[in-house]
Tab-separated table of C-alpha atoms in Angstrom:
chain	number	residue	atom	x	y	z
A	228	MET	CA	42.777	125.002	89.541
A	229	SER	CA	44.587	123.118	92.325
A	230	ARG	CA	45.522	124.269	95.817
A	231	ILE	CA	49.245	123.641	96.362
A	232	LEU	CA	51.289	123.991	99.558
A	233	VAL	CA	54.907	124.926	98.762
A	234	THR	CA	57.977	124.866	101.029
A	235	GLY	CA	61.169	126.551	99.847
A	236	GLY	CA	59.103	128.608	97.415
A	237	MET	CA	61.370	131.669	97.603
A	238	GLY	CA	64.579	129.697	97.089
A	239	PHE	CA	66.938	129.222	94.162
A	240	ILE	CA	64.711	126.557	92.604
A	241	GLY	CA	61.438	127.329	94.339
A	242	GLN	CA	60.920	130.815	92.930
A	243	HIS	CA	60.853	129.407	89.400
A	244	ALA	CA	58.568	126.507	90.329
A	245	VAL	CA	56.193	128.987	91.967
A	246	LYS	CA	56.129	131.195	88.871
A	247	ALA	CA	55.391	128.231	86.596
A	248	LEU	CA	52.583	126.993	88.834
A	249	GLU	CA	51.083	130.478	89.179
A	250	ASP	CA	51.261	130.999	85.414
A	251	ALA	CA	49.301	127.744	85.046
A	252	GLY	CA	46.562	129.181	87.271
A	253	HIS	CA	47.065	127.220	90.486
A	254	GLU	CA	46.402	128.564	93.978
A	255	LEU	CA	49.572	128.525	96.084
A	256	ILE	CA	50.251	128.659	99.822
A	257	LEU	CA	53.911	129.349	100.548
A	258	VAL	CA	55.508	128.383	103.861
A	259	THR	CA	57.891	130.993	105.262
A	260	ARG	CA	59.598	131.573	108.606
A	261	LYS	CA	59.465	135.381	108.476
A	262	GLN	CA	57.602	138.301	106.964
A	263	ILE	CA	58.865	138.904	103.439
A	264	GLU	CA	58.023	140.776	100.270
A	265	ALA	CA	57.737	138.344	97.384
A	266	LYS	CA	56.633	138.736	93.784
A	267	THR	CA	53.866	136.191	94.031
A	268	SER	CA	50.103	136.242	94.236
A	269	GLY	CA	50.170	133.240	96.556
A	270	ALA	CA	49.156	133.284	100.207
A	271	PHE	CA	51.668	132.775	103.017
A	272	LEU	CA	51.681	130.459	106.005
A	273	TYR	CA	54.181	131.397	108.700
A	274	GLY	CA	56.001	128.679	110.564
A	275	ASP	CA	59.304	126.860	111.100
A	276	LEU	CA	59.307	123.353	109.649
A	277	LEU	CA	62.094	122.305	112.006
A	278	LYS	CA	60.071	123.013	115.148
A	279	GLU	CA	58.206	120.161	116.777
A	280	GLY	CA	54.581	120.051	115.697
A	281	GLU	CA	54.918	122.713	113.016
A	282	PRO	CA	54.677	120.446	109.928
A	283	GLU	CA	51.442	119.003	111.289
A	284	ARG	CA	49.978	122.452	112.048
A	285	ILE	CA	50.993	123.858	108.658
A	286	VAL	CA	49.389	121.140	106.556
A	287	LYS	CA	46.240	121.243	108.687
A	288	GLU	CA	45.871	124.989	108.139
A	289	ALA	CA	46.779	124.835	104.446
A	290	ARG	CA	44.086	122.323	103.493
A	291	ALA	CA	45.938	121.699	100.225
A	292	GLU	CA	45.451	118.901	97.727
A	293	TYR	CA	49.066	119.053	96.560
A	294	LEU	CA	52.399	119.526	98.332
A	295	LEU	CA	55.656	120.684	96.749
A	296	HIS	CA	58.419	120.238	99.335
A	297	LEU	CA	61.670	121.913	98.278
A	298	ALA	CA	62.990	123.197	101.626
A	299	TRP	CA	66.097	121.606	103.177
A	300	GLU	CA	69.553	122.569	104.468
A	301	THR	CA	71.297	124.294	101.519
A	302	GLU	CA	74.159	126.415	102.905
A	303	HIS	CA	76.995	126.040	100.408
A	304	GLY	CA	79.992	124.119	101.743
A	305	HIS	CA	78.105	123.245	104.924
A	306	PHE	CA	75.096	121.132	103.977
A	307	TRP	CA	76.976	117.993	102.841
A	308	ASN	CA	77.590	116.726	106.370
A	309	ALA	CA	75.582	119.127	108.538
A	310	GLU	CA	73.854	117.622	111.578
A	311	SER	CA	70.720	119.534	110.603
A	312	ASN	CA	70.173	117.027	107.776
A	313	TYR	CA	68.902	114.495	110.323
A	314	LEU	CA	66.282	116.936	111.590
A	315	TRP	CA	65.273	117.849	108.047
A	316	LYS	CA	64.771	114.146	107.302
A	317	LYS	CA	62.567	113.650	110.363
A	318	GLN	CA	60.483	116.757	109.796
A	319	SER	CA	60.128	116.136	106.068
A	320	ILE	CA	58.697	112.696	106.789
A	321	ASN	CA	56.349	114.277	109.343
A	322	LEU	CA	55.327	116.935	106.816
A	323	VAL	CA	54.422	114.528	104.015
A	324	THR	CA	52.753	111.883	106.184
A	325	SER	CA	50.704	114.558	107.991
A	326	PHE	CA	49.746	116.017	104.612
A	327	TRP	CA	48.403	112.620	103.533
A	328	GLU	CA	46.617	112.131	106.846
A	329	GLN	CA	44.846	115.479	106.346
A	330	GLY	CA	43.501	114.311	102.999
A	331	GLY	CA	46.258	115.574	100.714
A	332	HIS	CA	46.685	113.573	97.522
A	333	ARG	CA	50.038	114.210	95.831
A	334	ALA	CA	53.430	115.158	97.294
A	335	VAL	CA	56.480	116.057	95.213
A	336	CYS	CA	59.794	116.395	97.064
A	337	ALA	CA	63.271	117.543	96.085
A	338	GLY	CA	65.889	114.805	96.157
A	339	SER	CA	69.478	114.945	94.957
A	340	CYS	CA	71.990	113.245	92.695
A	341	ALA	CA	73.999	112.870	95.928
A	342	GLU	CA	71.757	109.907	96.740
A	343	TYR	CA	73.526	107.809	94.099
A	344	ASP	CA	76.759	105.847	94.437
A	345	TRP	CA	79.465	108.215	93.175
A	346	SER	CA	82.267	105.652	93.089
A	347	ALA	CA	84.217	105.313	89.849
A	348	LYS	CA	82.712	101.894	89.160
A	349	THR	CA	79.127	103.120	88.975
A	350	SER	CA	79.461	106.753	87.872
A	351	GLU	CA	81.222	106.003	84.587
A	352	SER	CA	77.768	105.528	83.057
A	353	PRO	CA	74.815	107.932	83.372
A	354	LEU	CA	72.826	107.349	86.550
A	355	ASP	CA	69.247	106.154	86.237
A	356	GLU	CA	66.402	105.835	88.712
A	357	PHE	CA	65.845	102.093	88.371
A	358	HIS	CA	69.266	100.491	88.125
A	359	SER	CA	71.918	102.798	89.612
A	360	PRO	CA	72.648	101.952	93.269
A	361	LEU	CA	71.799	104.394	96.046
A	362	LEU	CA	74.936	104.533	98.154
A	363	PRO	CA	75.603	108.133	99.205
A	364	GLU	CA	78.898	109.251	100.696
A	365	THR	CA	77.531	112.280	102.573
A	366	VAL	CA	75.102	112.809	105.450
A	367	TYR	CA	73.008	114.968	103.133
A	368	GLY	CA	72.725	112.225	100.528
A	369	GLN	CA	71.995	109.537	103.113
A	370	CYS	CA	69.246	111.566	104.775
A	371	LYS	CA	67.649	112.224	101.390
A	372	VAL	CA	67.728	108.490	100.573
A	373	ASP	CA	66.293	107.566	103.981
A	374	CYS	CA	63.500	110.101	103.574
A	375	PHE	CA	62.676	108.841	100.081
A	376	ARG	CA	62.575	105.208	101.134
A	377	VAL	CA	60.248	105.842	104.073
A	378	LEU	CA	57.843	107.958	102.027
A	379	GLU	CA	57.924	105.617	99.032
A	380	SER	CA	57.007	102.698	101.288
A	381	LEU	CA	53.939	104.627	102.493
A	382	SER	CA	52.798	105.930	99.120
A	383	ASP	CA	50.084	104.442	96.913
A	384	GLN	CA	47.548	105.622	94.339
A	385	THR	CA	45.688	107.586	97.016
A	386	HIS	CA	48.863	108.975	98.586
A	387	SER	CA	50.932	109.830	95.526
A	388	LEU	CA	54.669	110.589	95.743
A	389	ALA	CA	57.218	111.845	93.205
A	390	TRP	CA	60.852	112.485	94.126
A	391	GLY	CA	62.853	114.828	91.874
A	392	ARG	CA	66.584	114.063	92.030
A	393	VAL	CA	68.335	117.315	91.130
A	394	PHE	CA	71.700	117.159	89.391
A	395	LEU	CA	73.915	120.212	88.796
A	396	LEU	CA	72.261	123.585	88.396
A	397	TYR	CA	73.292	127.191	87.938
A	398	GLY	CA	71.450	130.471	87.530
A	399	ARG	CA	70.872	134.046	88.547
A	400	GLY	CA	71.104	134.561	92.293
A	401	GLU	CA	73.346	131.545	92.911
A	402	THR	CA	75.780	131.752	95.837
A	403	GLY	CA	78.880	133.541	94.569
A	404	THR	CA	81.341	130.919	95.793
A	405	ARG	CA	79.914	128.171	93.582
A	406	PHE	CA	81.645	127.187	90.337
A	407	VAL	CA	79.800	129.200	87.688
A	408	PRO	CA	79.508	132.519	89.584
A	409	SER	CA	83.073	132.244	90.921
A	410	ILE	CA	84.411	132.066	87.351
A	411	ILE	CA	82.136	134.873	86.171
A	412	THR	CA	82.874	137.298	89.006
A	413	SER	CA	86.621	136.706	88.790
A	414	LEU	CA	86.664	137.517	85.080
A	415	LEU	CA	84.402	140.538	85.480
A	416	ASP	CA	86.816	141.833	88.154
A	417	ASP	CA	89.767	141.275	85.782
A	418	CYS	CA	91.176	138.659	88.156
A	419	GLU	CA	92.530	135.212	87.439
A	420	ALA	CA	89.753	132.620	87.542
A	421	LYS	CA	91.393	129.798	89.465
A	422	MET	CA	89.836	126.369	89.170
A	423	SER	CA	90.604	122.665	89.321
A	424	SER	CA	91.711	120.701	86.267
A	425	GLY	CA	88.203	121.029	84.865
A	426	SER	CA	88.252	117.490	83.520
A	427	GLN	CA	85.186	116.566	85.586
A	428	VAL	CA	82.040	115.931	83.527
A	429	ARG	CA	78.817	117.374	84.910
A	430	ASP	CA	75.131	117.515	83.986
A	431	PHE	CA	73.933	121.144	84.143
A	432	LEU	CA	70.456	122.683	84.041
A	433	ASP	CA	69.495	126.338	84.402
A	434	SER	CA	67.694	126.896	87.723
A	435	ARG	CA	64.702	128.247	85.796
A	436	ASP	CA	64.385	124.925	84.009
A	437	VAL	CA	64.806	123.013	87.271
A	438	GLY	CA	61.942	124.986	88.797
A	439	ARG	CA	59.795	124.451	85.708
A	440	ALA	CA	60.610	120.734	85.825
A	441	PHE	CA	59.331	120.487	89.402
A	442	ALA	CA	56.147	122.309	88.410
A	443	ALA	CA	55.633	119.872	85.534
A	444	LEU	CA	56.327	116.906	87.810
A	445	MET	CA	53.879	118.300	90.353
A	446	MET	CA	51.028	118.324	87.856
A	447	SER	CA	51.875	114.986	86.252
A	448	GLU	CA	50.840	111.558	87.495
A	449	VAL	CA	54.376	110.159	87.522
A	450	GLN	CA	55.353	108.456	90.774
A	451	GLY	CA	58.690	107.540	92.315
A	452	ALA	CA	62.147	108.940	91.646
A	453	VAL	CA	62.673	111.174	88.604
A	454	ASN	CA	66.052	112.638	87.650
A	455	ILE	CA	65.906	116.420	87.149
A	456	SER	CA	68.791	116.525	84.708
A	457	CYS	CA	69.869	117.557	81.237
A	458	GLY	CA	70.844	114.014	80.294
A	459	THR	CA	74.170	115.050	78.755
A	460	GLY	CA	77.500	115.955	80.306
A	461	VAL	CA	79.957	118.771	79.753
A	462	GLN	CA	83.457	119.152	81.169
A	463	LEU	CA	83.889	121.949	83.685
A	464	ILE	CA	86.773	123.345	81.646
A	465	ASP	CA	84.408	123.716	78.683
A	466	VAL	CA	81.897	125.567	80.857
A	467	ALA	CA	84.680	127.895	82.004
A	468	LYS	CA	85.851	128.425	78.418
A	469	MET	CA	82.316	129.297	77.325
A	470	ILE	CA	82.123	131.883	80.120
A	471	GLY	CA	85.535	133.232	79.133
A	472	GLU	CA	84.489	133.610	75.501
A	473	LEU	CA	81.188	135.285	76.410
A	474	ILE	CA	82.978	137.821	78.626
A	475	GLY	CA	85.997	138.107	76.335
A	476	LYS	CA	88.622	137.298	78.950
A	477	SER	CA	89.551	133.674	78.315
A	478	GLU	CA	93.194	134.432	79.006
A	479	LEU	CA	92.384	134.850	82.720
A	480	LEU	CA	91.182	131.261	83.109
A	481	LYS	CA	93.592	129.215	85.218
A	482	PRO	CA	92.644	125.524	85.066
A	483	GLY	CA	94.735	123.378	87.389
A	484	ALA	CA	95.443	126.241	89.791
A	485	LEU	CA	93.343	124.430	92.398
A	486	PRO	CA	93.406	120.707	93.209
A	487	ASP	CA	90.562	118.421	92.194
A	488	ARG	CA	88.398	117.587	95.206
A	489	ALA	CA	89.066	114.180	96.684
A	490	GLY	CA	86.193	111.741	96.448
A	491	GLU	CA	84.343	113.571	93.707
A	492	PRO	CA	83.175	111.480	90.756
A	493	HIS	CA	84.726	112.123	87.373
A	494	ASN	CA	81.344	111.755	85.644
A	495	LEU	CA	78.034	112.883	87.111
A	496	ILE	CA	75.283	112.598	84.515
A	497	GLY	CA	71.644	111.667	84.994
A	498	VAL	CA	69.463	109.717	82.594
A	499	ASN	CA	66.463	112.000	82.041
A	500	GLN	CA	64.162	109.685	80.097
A	501	ARG	CA	61.451	109.671	82.775
A	502	LEU	CA	61.501	113.486	82.888
A	503	THR	CA	61.209	113.893	79.119
A	504	ASP	CA	59.074	110.889	78.142
A	505	GLU	CA	56.779	110.418	81.147
A	506	VAL	CA	56.556	113.935	82.598
A	507	GLY	CA	56.815	115.500	79.137
A	508	PHE	CA	59.281	118.207	80.197
A	509	VAL	CA	61.719	119.823	77.752
A	510	PRO	CA	64.367	122.328	78.993
A	511	GLU	CA	64.020	125.839	77.584
A	512	TYR	CA	67.514	127.216	78.206
A	513	SER	CA	70.672	126.058	76.435
A	514	LEU	CA	73.897	126.244	78.424
A	515	LYS	CA	75.128	129.201	76.377
A	516	ARG	CA	71.898	131.142	76.782
A	517	GLY	CA	71.717	130.382	80.486
A	518	LEU	CA	75.325	131.433	81.100
A	519	SER	CA	74.769	134.647	79.127
A	520	ASP	CA	71.864	135.518	81.422
A	521	VAL	CA	73.931	134.763	84.536
A	522	ILE	CA	76.761	136.991	83.267
A	523	LYS	CA	74.275	139.865	82.776
A	524	TYR	CA	72.980	139.279	86.295
A	525	TRP	CA	76.456	139.583	87.815
A	526	GLN	CA	77.305	142.599	85.646
A	527	ASN	CA	74.226	144.341	87.045
A	528	MET	CA	75.114	143.316	90.596
A	529	ILE	CA	78.624	144.733	90.255
A	530	THR	CA	77.297	147.987	88.767
A	531	GLN	CA	74.797	148.401	91.605
A	532	ASN	CA	77.536	147.934	94.213
A	533	GLU	CA	79.929	150.463	92.680
């Protein structure tokens, strides 16, 4: 059994990583800024990672062999170019380097597909960890890249580092303004589900699988960047149509009612060979099954609020 320090353990991804690690018998210490009630047997360490000196204090008190760092700025529509990304970069570097200095062995951090070059020239093909250029267009992506490069340069066999680059995800509890829940809630409310053209191709994983993937990466010996992706793409219009068919209200879908976002890549797919072959992770949830579960979640939410 390993002792693992986890940041972001109650989040959209973190809750599923925590469950997978607990189910495997590991001892967890979860970092939190406030008193909460959580369905976990893990211990809690209270502190704010963005405060000066807190990362160093937290890792010293945790005395953990492993670190799973998932926390970062995540507010939908805000995080792409938020100034807080710079502070998260600085404090994340402090967290991991202090963890190593205190005798910690392996750190696994959450990266992002936003680290890659999203220009049409490079995104036509699936993005891979070894050959696709890192040329982010957002502050968020640039800070993630900077953080990765600093930590990678300091890592070795004694100070192990893996960096999980998350592609598109969806799941129960997702912010309602994001693509999948916005389509679902509109249809459940008998309203038109307005969307862009839907021609964009995206690589989706259920948030439960993303969390499980991080748990598997944590307990593997794989180092460096690893895409947390499905490895195949699906057009957004096809995702919307699947939701429409599952709910039985396809006629309310309105593709093209909203403009496509400027600067977004047409294709955003990650090669997942390292995840499947080296980490040995296989997703559990198909897109149809995952969407069915999310629909049930929102149906229950609507019923509870009536």
